[in-house]
């Protein structure tokens, strides 16, 4: 059957065309015939793959070495940026806090007057809320001797007195914290100006600046390790070349035989 002939013909029949002898004159075809006869086609494929890897490694090494001068300039620039940001010692939420403080410092006189009035009303004046509550507590304590209901009321008033004292403490601490010390507003403005300068360079907020710092450090470490990468690539190139030379030697001996 013709099907069987097609399946088995390659084992007992060679087909030749009128101009097939031309292929014998082409060098690449002669090498194919030779390697096929020597059963070296798989080894030749391995040699080609090793050669491709070797060229790839050499190109990578040359590219790293070519960029060496550019790398040094980039490292210097990144180092400057990192030092500038780290020196500023920024913290999240700092800008908002500074702006709030600046608003207080700009209106320090008015705020101090209002704080003093609040403190007098709540604690320091003879007719302050705290003083009146103290008198009221004393009266209710006496009434509690006559009725249990006043004891429960007295607890509520006592709690309110505690709240007033805590509020008075808050006013004292607020005044101390925002005291109009000479040059404090100037220091605040200088710090905000420093932050604005960094924002123009590295981002629209402190969050952006700190994110830029993280990325700059990562790039710096990557570039700084390129010397080690070149050394590692030199080792890989040497190993790939030895592998290539060994395989090429075996292929050459097969062809010669």
Short mmCIF file of C-alpha atoms in Angstrom, two decimals:
data_model
loop_
_atom_site.label_atom_id
_atom_site.label_comp_id
_atom_site.label_asym_id
_atom_site.label_seq_id
_atom_site.Cartn_x
_atom_site.Cartn_y
_atom_site.Cartn_z
CA UNK A 1 0.00 0.00 0.00
CA UNK A 2 1.16 3.52 -0.83
CA UNK A 3 0.76 4.53 2.83
CA UNK A 4 3.31 1.91 3.94
CA UNK A 5 5.71 2.98 1.20
CA UNK A 6 5.53 6.60 2.42
CA UNK A 7 6.12 5.54 6.00
CA UNK A 8 9.14 3.34 5.24
CA UNK A 9 10.67 4.83 2.11
CA UNK A 10 13.16 6.95 4.01
CA UNK A 11 14.83 3.76 5.23
CA UNK A 12 15.56 2.26 1.82
CA UNK A 13 15.17 5.00 -0.84
CA UNK A 14 17.01 8.32 -1.39
CA UNK A 15 15.27 10.85 -3.60
CA UNK A 16 17.34 13.24 -5.68
CA UNK A 17 16.28 16.14 -7.87
CA UNK A 18 17.95 17.44 -11.01
CA UNK A 19 19.83 20.24 -9.19
CA UNK A 20 20.34 18.65 -5.78
CA UNK A 21 24.11 18.47 -6.33
CA UNK A 22 24.22 22.29 -6.05
CA UNK A 23 23.54 22.03 -2.32
CA UNK A 24 26.73 20.03 -1.87
CA UNK A 25 28.74 23.09 -2.92
CA UNK A 26 27.26 25.25 -0.13
CA UNK A 27 29.47 25.27 3.01
CA UNK A 28 26.61 25.40 5.54
CA UNK A 29 25.02 22.35 3.93
CA UNK A 30 28.32 20.48 3.93
CA UNK A 31 28.58 21.15 7.68
CA UNK A 32 25.04 19.85 8.20
CA UNK A 33 25.86 16.65 6.33
CA UNK A 34 29.07 16.22 8.31
CA UNK A 35 27.48 16.83 11.74
CA UNK A 36 24.55 14.60 10.89
CA UNK A 37 26.89 11.79 9.86
CA UNK A 38 29.00 12.33 13.01
CA UNK A 39 25.83 12.33 15.17
CA UNK A 40 26.92 15.72 16.53
CA UNK A 41 23.79 17.79 15.85
CA UNK A 42 22.67 17.85 19.50
CA UNK A 43 26.16 18.83 20.64
CA UNK A 44 26.28 21.56 17.99
CA UNK A 45 22.98 22.90 19.37
CA UNK A 46 24.48 22.99 22.87
CA UNK A 47 27.51 24.86 21.53
CA UNK A 48 25.24 27.45 19.90
CA UNK A 49 23.27 27.92 23.13
CA UNK A 50 26.45 28.30 25.17
CA UNK A 51 27.82 30.81 22.65
CA UNK A 52 24.58 32.80 22.86
CA UNK A 53 24.79 32.86 26.67
CA UNK A 54 28.45 33.88 26.53
CA UNK A 55 27.72 36.81 24.19
CA UNK A 56 24.83 37.90 26.41
CA UNK A 57 27.02 37.91 29.53
CA UNK A 58 29.82 39.79 27.77
CA UNK A 59 27.36 42.42 26.53
CA UNK A 60 25.98 42.85 30.05
CA UNK A 61 29.47 43.27 31.47
CA UNK A 62 30.46 45.77 28.76
CA UNK A 63 27.27 47.77 29.35
CA UNK A 64 27.94 47.99 33.09
CA UNK A 65 31.52 49.08 32.48
CA UNK A 66 30.39 51.64 29.90
CA UNK A 67 28.03 53.16 32.42
CA UNK A 68 30.70 53.29 35.10
CA UNK A 69 31.40 57.04 34.76
CA UNK A 70 27.71 57.84 34.53
CA UNK A 71 27.11 55.65 37.59
CA UNK A 72 29.65 57.63 39.65
CA UNK A 73 27.95 60.92 38.75
CA UNK A 74 24.54 59.46 39.57
CA UNK A 75 25.81 58.15 42.91
CA UNK A 76 27.14 61.60 43.84
CA UNK A 77 23.82 63.22 42.93
CA UNK A 78 21.77 60.65 44.86
CA UNK A 79 24.05 61.01 47.88
CA UNK A 80 23.49 64.79 47.84
CA UNK A 81 19.70 64.35 47.65
CA UNK A 82 19.65 61.75 50.43
CA UNK A 83 21.76 63.91 52.76
CA UNK A 84 19.66 67.01 52.07
CA UNK A 85 16.40 65.24 52.95
CA UNK A 86 17.82 63.37 55.95
CA UNK A 87 19.35 66.56 57.33
CA UNK A 88 15.88 68.17 57.32
CA UNK A 89 14.68 65.36 59.65
CA UNK A 90 11.08 65.59 58.46
CA UNK A 91 8.20 63.87 60.19
CA UNK A 92 4.68 63.03 59.04
CA UNK A 93 2.10 65.66 60.01
CA UNK A 94 4.81 68.21 60.81
CA UNK A 95 3.81 70.76 58.18
CA UNK A 96 0.20 70.91 59.33
CA UNK A 97 1.31 71.31 62.95
CA UNK A 98 3.69 74.12 61.96
CA UNK A 99 0.98 75.95 60.04
CA UNK A 100 -1.37 75.68 63.03
CA UNK A 101 1.34 76.98 65.33
CA UNK A 102 2.10 79.84 62.94
CA UNK A 103 -1.54 80.90 63.02
CA UNK A 104 -1.44 80.91 66.81
CA UNK A 105 1.85 82.85 66.94
CA UNK A 106 0.56 85.45 64.48
CA UNK A 107 -2.45 86.03 66.73
CA UNK A 108 -0.61 85.47 70.02
CA UNK A 109 -1.74 88.70 71.69
CA UNK A 110 -5.43 88.14 71.04
CA UNK A 111 -5.21 84.45 71.96
CA UNK A 112 -3.39 85.20 75.23
CA UNK A 113 -6.08 87.70 76.19
CA UNK A 114 -8.83 85.16 75.51
CA UNK A 115 -6.97 82.42 77.39
CA UNK A 116 -6.53 84.72 80.41
CA UNK A 117 -10.23 85.54 80.38
CA UNK A 118 -11.14 81.85 80.13
CA UNK A 119 -8.77 81.02 82.99
CA UNK A 120 -10.22 83.74 85.20
CA UNK A 121 -13.77 82.58 84.51
CA UNK A 122 -12.96 78.95 85.09
CA UNK A 123 -10.51 79.05 88.02
CA UNK A 124 -8.51 82.06 89.16
CA UNK A 125 -11.20 84.62 89.91
CA UNK A 126 -13.04 84.73 93.25
CA UNK A 127 -16.27 84.45 91.27
CA UNK A 128 -14.91 81.80 88.89
CA UNK A 129 -16.81 78.64 88.00
CA UNK A 130 -14.40 76.59 90.11
CA UNK A 131 -14.84 78.83 93.18
CA UNK A 132 -18.62 78.89 92.81
CA UNK A 133 -18.73 75.11 92.35
CA UNK A 134 -16.64 74.71 95.50
CA UNK A 135 -19.16 76.79 97.44
CA UNK A 136 -22.05 74.88 95.84
CA UNK A 137 -20.44 71.55 96.75
CA UNK A 138 -20.10 72.68 100.36
CA UNK A 139 -23.79 73.65 100.51
CA UNK A 140 -24.98 70.40 98.93
CA UNK A 141 -22.77 68.42 101.32
CA UNK A 142 -24.62 70.03 104.20
CA UNK A 143 -27.98 69.31 102.54
CA UNK A 144 -26.96 65.68 102.08
CA UNK A 145 -27.06 65.34 105.84
CA UNK A 146 -30.78 65.77 105.59
CA UNK A 147 -31.62 63.98 102.31
CA UNK A 148 -30.01 61.06 100.49
CA UNK A 149 -30.98 62.59 97.14
CA UNK A 150 -28.42 65.37 97.59
CA UNK A 151 -25.59 62.82 97.80
CA UNK A 152 -26.30 61.66 94.25
CA UNK A 153 -26.46 65.28 93.04
CA UNK A 154 -23.22 66.05 94.84
CA UNK A 155 -21.40 63.32 92.86
CA UNK A 156 -22.42 64.95 89.57
CA UNK A 157 -21.27 68.37 90.72
CA UNK A 158 -17.98 66.91 91.98
CA UNK A 159 -17.38 65.38 88.54
CA UNK A 160 -18.12 68.72 86.93
CA UNK A 161 -15.63 70.40 89.30
CA UNK A 162 -12.97 67.91 88.23
CA UNK A 163 -13.68 68.71 84.56
CA UNK A 164 -13.31 72.44 85.25
CA UNK A 165 -9.95 71.89 87.01
CA UNK A 166 -8.75 69.75 84.06
CA UNK A 167 -9.84 72.49 81.69
CA UNK A 168 -7.92 75.06 83.75
CA UNK A 169 -4.80 72.87 83.60
CA UNK A 170 -5.22 72.66 79.83
CA UNK A 171 -5.35 76.49 79.60
CA UNK A 172 -2.14 76.82 81.64
CA UNK A 173 -0.29 74.27 79.50
CA UNK A 174 -1.61 75.82 76.28
CA UNK A 175 -0.33 79.23 77.34
CA UNK A 176 3.09 77.82 78.27
CA UNK A 177 3.33 75.84 75.03
CA UNK A 178 2.43 78.80 72.85
CA UNK A 179 4.10 81.55 74.79
CA UNK A 180 5.20 84.40 72.53
CA UNK A 181 8.92 83.89 72.96
CA UNK A 182 11.17 86.17 70.86
CA UNK A 183 12.05 84.68 67.48
CA UNK A 184 9.64 81.74 67.75
CA UNK A 185 7.60 82.89 64.76
CA UNK A 186 10.80 83.41 62.76
CA UNK A 187 11.92 79.85 63.55
CA UNK A 188 8.51 78.57 62.51
CA UNK A 189 8.61 80.49 59.22
CA UNK A 190 12.15 79.30 58.52
CA UNK A 191 11.15 75.67 59.03
CA UNK A 192 8.11 76.03 56.75
CA UNK A 193 10.33 77.69 54.13
CA UNK A 194 12.73 74.74 54.32
CA UNK A 195 9.85 72.30 53.82
CA UNK A 196 8.55 74.32 50.83
CA UNK A 197 12.01 74.22 49.26
CA UNK A 198 12.15 70.44 49.59
CA UNK A 199 8.59 70.13 48.22
CA UNK A 200 9.61 72.03 45.07
CA UNK A 201 12.38 69.48 44.52
CA UNK A 202 11.00 66.17 45.71
CA UNK A 203 7.19 66.19 45.92
CA UNK A 204 4.00 67.97 46.87
CA UNK A 205 3.96 66.86 50.51
CA UNK A 206 6.18 65.48 53.26
CA UNK A 207 4.78 62.03 52.44
CA UNK A 208 6.04 62.43 48.85
CA UNK A 209 9.46 63.66 50.03
CA UNK A 210 9.91 60.68 52.37
CA UNK A 211 8.80 58.31 49.58
CA UNK A 212 11.37 59.95 47.29
CA UNK A 213 14.02 59.40 49.99
CA UNK A 214 13.17 55.68 50.19
CA UNK A 215 13.43 55.28 46.40
CA UNK A 216 16.69 57.27 46.26
CA UNK A 217 18.27 55.05 48.92
CA UNK A 218 17.18 51.93 47.03
CA UNK A 219 18.66 53.21 43.75
CA UNK A 220 21.86 54.27 45.54
CA UNK A 221 22.33 50.80 47.04
CA UNK A 222 21.60 49.18 43.68
CA UNK A 223 24.14 51.36 41.85
CA UNK A 224 26.69 51.01 44.62
CA UNK A 225 26.59 47.24 44.28
CA UNK A 226 27.36 47.34 40.53
CA UNK A 227 31.06 46.78 41.27
CA UNK A 228 30.15 43.46 42.82
CA UNK A 229 27.88 42.76 39.84
CA UNK A 230 30.76 43.33 37.41
CA UNK A 231 32.95 40.98 39.46
CA UNK A 232 30.18 38.36 39.47
CA UNK A 233 29.70 38.77 35.70
CA UNK A 234 33.44 38.28 35.15
CA UNK A 235 33.16 34.95 36.97
CA UNK A 236 30.09 33.97 34.94
CA UNK A 237 31.84 34.90 31.67
CA UNK A 238 34.86 32.80 32.61
CA UNK A 239 32.68 29.83 33.53
CA UNK A 240 30.61 30.15 30.33
CA UNK A 241 33.78 30.43 28.23
CA UNK A 242 35.25 27.27 29.78
CA UNK A 243 31.97 25.44 29.11
CA UNK A 244 31.99 26.73 25.53
CA UNK A 245 35.61 25.73 24.94
CA UNK A 246 35.01 22.23 26.27
CA UNK A 247 31.97 21.65 24.05
CA UNK A 248 33.63 23.17 21.00
CA UNK A 249 36.63 20.89 21.57
CA UNK A 250 34.41 17.79 21.60
CA UNK A 251 32.54 18.95 18.48
CA UNK A 252 35.81 19.59 16.67
CA UNK A 253 37.12 16.10 17.50
CA UNK A 254 33.89 14.50 16.23
CA UNK A 255 34.13 16.41 12.96
CA UNK A 256 37.79 15.53 12.49
CA UNK A 257 37.08 11.85 13.15
#
